[in-house]
Structures are given as structure tokens and as C-alpha cells.
CSV table of C-alpha atoms in Angstrom, one decimal:
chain,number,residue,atom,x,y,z
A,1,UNK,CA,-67.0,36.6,-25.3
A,2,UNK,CA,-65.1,33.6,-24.3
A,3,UNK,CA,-62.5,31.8,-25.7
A,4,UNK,CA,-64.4,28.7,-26.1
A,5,UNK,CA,-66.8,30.7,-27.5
A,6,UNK,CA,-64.7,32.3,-30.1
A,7,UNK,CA,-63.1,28.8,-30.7
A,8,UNK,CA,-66.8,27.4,-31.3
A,9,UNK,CA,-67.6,30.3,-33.9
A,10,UNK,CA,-64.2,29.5,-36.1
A,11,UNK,CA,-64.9,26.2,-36.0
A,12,UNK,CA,-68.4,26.5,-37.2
A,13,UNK,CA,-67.7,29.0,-40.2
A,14,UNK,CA,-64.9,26.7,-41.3
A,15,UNK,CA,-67.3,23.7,-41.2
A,16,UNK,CA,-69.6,26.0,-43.6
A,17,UNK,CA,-67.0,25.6,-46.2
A,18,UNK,CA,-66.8,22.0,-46.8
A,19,UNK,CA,-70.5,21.0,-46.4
A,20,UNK,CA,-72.6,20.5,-50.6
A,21,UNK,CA,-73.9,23.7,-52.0
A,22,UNK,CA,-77.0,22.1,-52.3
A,23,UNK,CA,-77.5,21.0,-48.3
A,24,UNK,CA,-76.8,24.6,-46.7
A,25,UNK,CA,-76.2,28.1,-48.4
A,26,UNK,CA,-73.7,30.1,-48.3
A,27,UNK,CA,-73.3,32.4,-45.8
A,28,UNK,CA,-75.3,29.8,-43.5
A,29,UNK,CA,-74.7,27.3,-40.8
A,30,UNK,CA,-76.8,23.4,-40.1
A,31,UNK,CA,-76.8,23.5,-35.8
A,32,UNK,CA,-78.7,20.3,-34.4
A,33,UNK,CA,-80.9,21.1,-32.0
A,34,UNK,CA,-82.4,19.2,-29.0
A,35,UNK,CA,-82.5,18.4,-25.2
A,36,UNK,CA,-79.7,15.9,-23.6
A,37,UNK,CA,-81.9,13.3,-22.9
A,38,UNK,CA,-83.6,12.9,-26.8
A,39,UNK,CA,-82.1,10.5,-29.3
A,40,UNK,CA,-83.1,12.6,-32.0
A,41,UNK,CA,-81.7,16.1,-32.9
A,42,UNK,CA,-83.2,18.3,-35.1
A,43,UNK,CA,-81.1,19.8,-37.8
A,44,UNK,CA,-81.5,23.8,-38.2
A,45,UNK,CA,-80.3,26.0,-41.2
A,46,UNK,CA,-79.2,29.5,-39.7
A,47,UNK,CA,-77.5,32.5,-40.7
A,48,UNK,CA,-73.8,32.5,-39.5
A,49,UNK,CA,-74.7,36.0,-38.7
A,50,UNK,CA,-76.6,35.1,-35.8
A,51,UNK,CA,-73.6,33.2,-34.0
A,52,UNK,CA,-72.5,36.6,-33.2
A,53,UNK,CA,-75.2,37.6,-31.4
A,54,UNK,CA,-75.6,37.7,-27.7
A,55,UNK,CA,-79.0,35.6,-27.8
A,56,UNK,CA,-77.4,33.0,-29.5
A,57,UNK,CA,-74.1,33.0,-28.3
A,58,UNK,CA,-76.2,32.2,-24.7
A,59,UNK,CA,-77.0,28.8,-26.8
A,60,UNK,CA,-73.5,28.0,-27.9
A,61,UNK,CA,-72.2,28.7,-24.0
A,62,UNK,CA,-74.9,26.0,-22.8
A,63,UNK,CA,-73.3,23.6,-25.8
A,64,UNK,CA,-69.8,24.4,-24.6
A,65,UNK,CA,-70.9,23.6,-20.8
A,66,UNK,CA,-72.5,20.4,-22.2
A,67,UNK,CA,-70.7,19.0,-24.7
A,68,UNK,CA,-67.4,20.6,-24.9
A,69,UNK,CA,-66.0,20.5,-28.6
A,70,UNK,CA,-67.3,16.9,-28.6
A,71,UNK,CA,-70.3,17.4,-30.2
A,72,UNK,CA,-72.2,14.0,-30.5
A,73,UNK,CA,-73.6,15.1,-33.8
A,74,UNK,CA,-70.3,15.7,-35.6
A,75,UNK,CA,-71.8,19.3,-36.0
A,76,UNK,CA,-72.8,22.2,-33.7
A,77,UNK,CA,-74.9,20.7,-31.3
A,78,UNK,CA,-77.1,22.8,-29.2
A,79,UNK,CA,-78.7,21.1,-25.9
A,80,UNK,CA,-82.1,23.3,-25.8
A,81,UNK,CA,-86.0,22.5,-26.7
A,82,UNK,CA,-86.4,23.1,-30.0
A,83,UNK,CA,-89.3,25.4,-29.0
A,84,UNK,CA,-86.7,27.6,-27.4
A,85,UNK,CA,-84.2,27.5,-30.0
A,86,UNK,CA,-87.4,28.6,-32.4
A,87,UNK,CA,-88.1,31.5,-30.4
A,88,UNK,CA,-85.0,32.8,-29.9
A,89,UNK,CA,-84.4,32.4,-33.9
A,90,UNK,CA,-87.5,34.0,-34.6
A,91,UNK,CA,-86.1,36.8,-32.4
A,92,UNK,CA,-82.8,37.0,-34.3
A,93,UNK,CA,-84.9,36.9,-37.3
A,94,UNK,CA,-87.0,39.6,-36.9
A,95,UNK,CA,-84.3,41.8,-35.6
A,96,UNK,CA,-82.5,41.2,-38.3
A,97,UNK,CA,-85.5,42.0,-41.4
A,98,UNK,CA,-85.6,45.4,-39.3
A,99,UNK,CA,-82.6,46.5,-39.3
């Protein structure tokens, strides 16, 4: 795993932290979610659990090529369909009910 990468991850769980109770649960993450060329991002709930795995971590090395760690949403932003990101979640969610 990349620096970046790792960088990306810390910065993320931090963010956790000082978000309201009530918007996102604990133990969770909001990523916004859509293609470069859409005005509108979608905004995701997810398990911080999932940004370590290799799936997703895919994702977040498309937002570092993309963005950087200037993310035009203020959050995690991840430049994908939101079709793919809903696969790949549904992925990471069954994997995770079965293990």
C-alpha cells in the first residue's frame, strides 16, 4: 500500500471523529461518490473497515490520481459511477456478513 494511500486512510478515520453522531455512525465513513464530469456527488455511508481492503483501496488510488488530497467535496471523494462503487460495496458487503 502506498503512502498516499495510507495518508488518505488516516485522514479519513480522523475525519470520522468530528462529523454529528446522528449524520454517520461510528465505526463508519461518508465518501462522495461520482464521475469527474458530474456536478453532483453522491454521498455514501461505509464501514471504515472496508478502506482497508484491496477492492476499495483500488477506489481511493483512482481519487488520489485524480484529486490529490484536494478533494472538491471537502470529504473523500471518489471519481467512479456510482454503479461501480455499488458493486464493489455490495462485494465488500457480502464478504464481510460471511466471514
Amino acid at each position: 500500500m502506498g503512502k498516499g494511500i495510507r495518508a488518505m486512510i488516516r485522514q479519513a478515520k480522523s475525519n470520522v471523529f468530528v462529523r454529528p453522531k446522528k449524520e454517520i455512525p461510528k465505526g463508519h465513513i461518508a465518501v462522495y461518490v461520482g464521475e469527474r464530469h458530474y456536478k453532483k456527488h453522491r454521498k455514501f455511508v461505509v464501514p471504515i473497515s472496508y478502506l482497508e481492503h484491496p477492492l476499495f483501496q483500488e477506489l481511493l488510488r483512482k481519487a488520489e490520481d485524480e484529486y490529490g488530497f484536494d478533494h472538491p467535496m471537502g470529504g473523500l471523494t471518489i471519481p467512479c459511477s456510482e454503479t461501480t462503487f455499488l458493486t464493489i460495496t455490495s462485494h465488500l458487503n457480502l464478504i464481510s456478513r460471511c466471514q
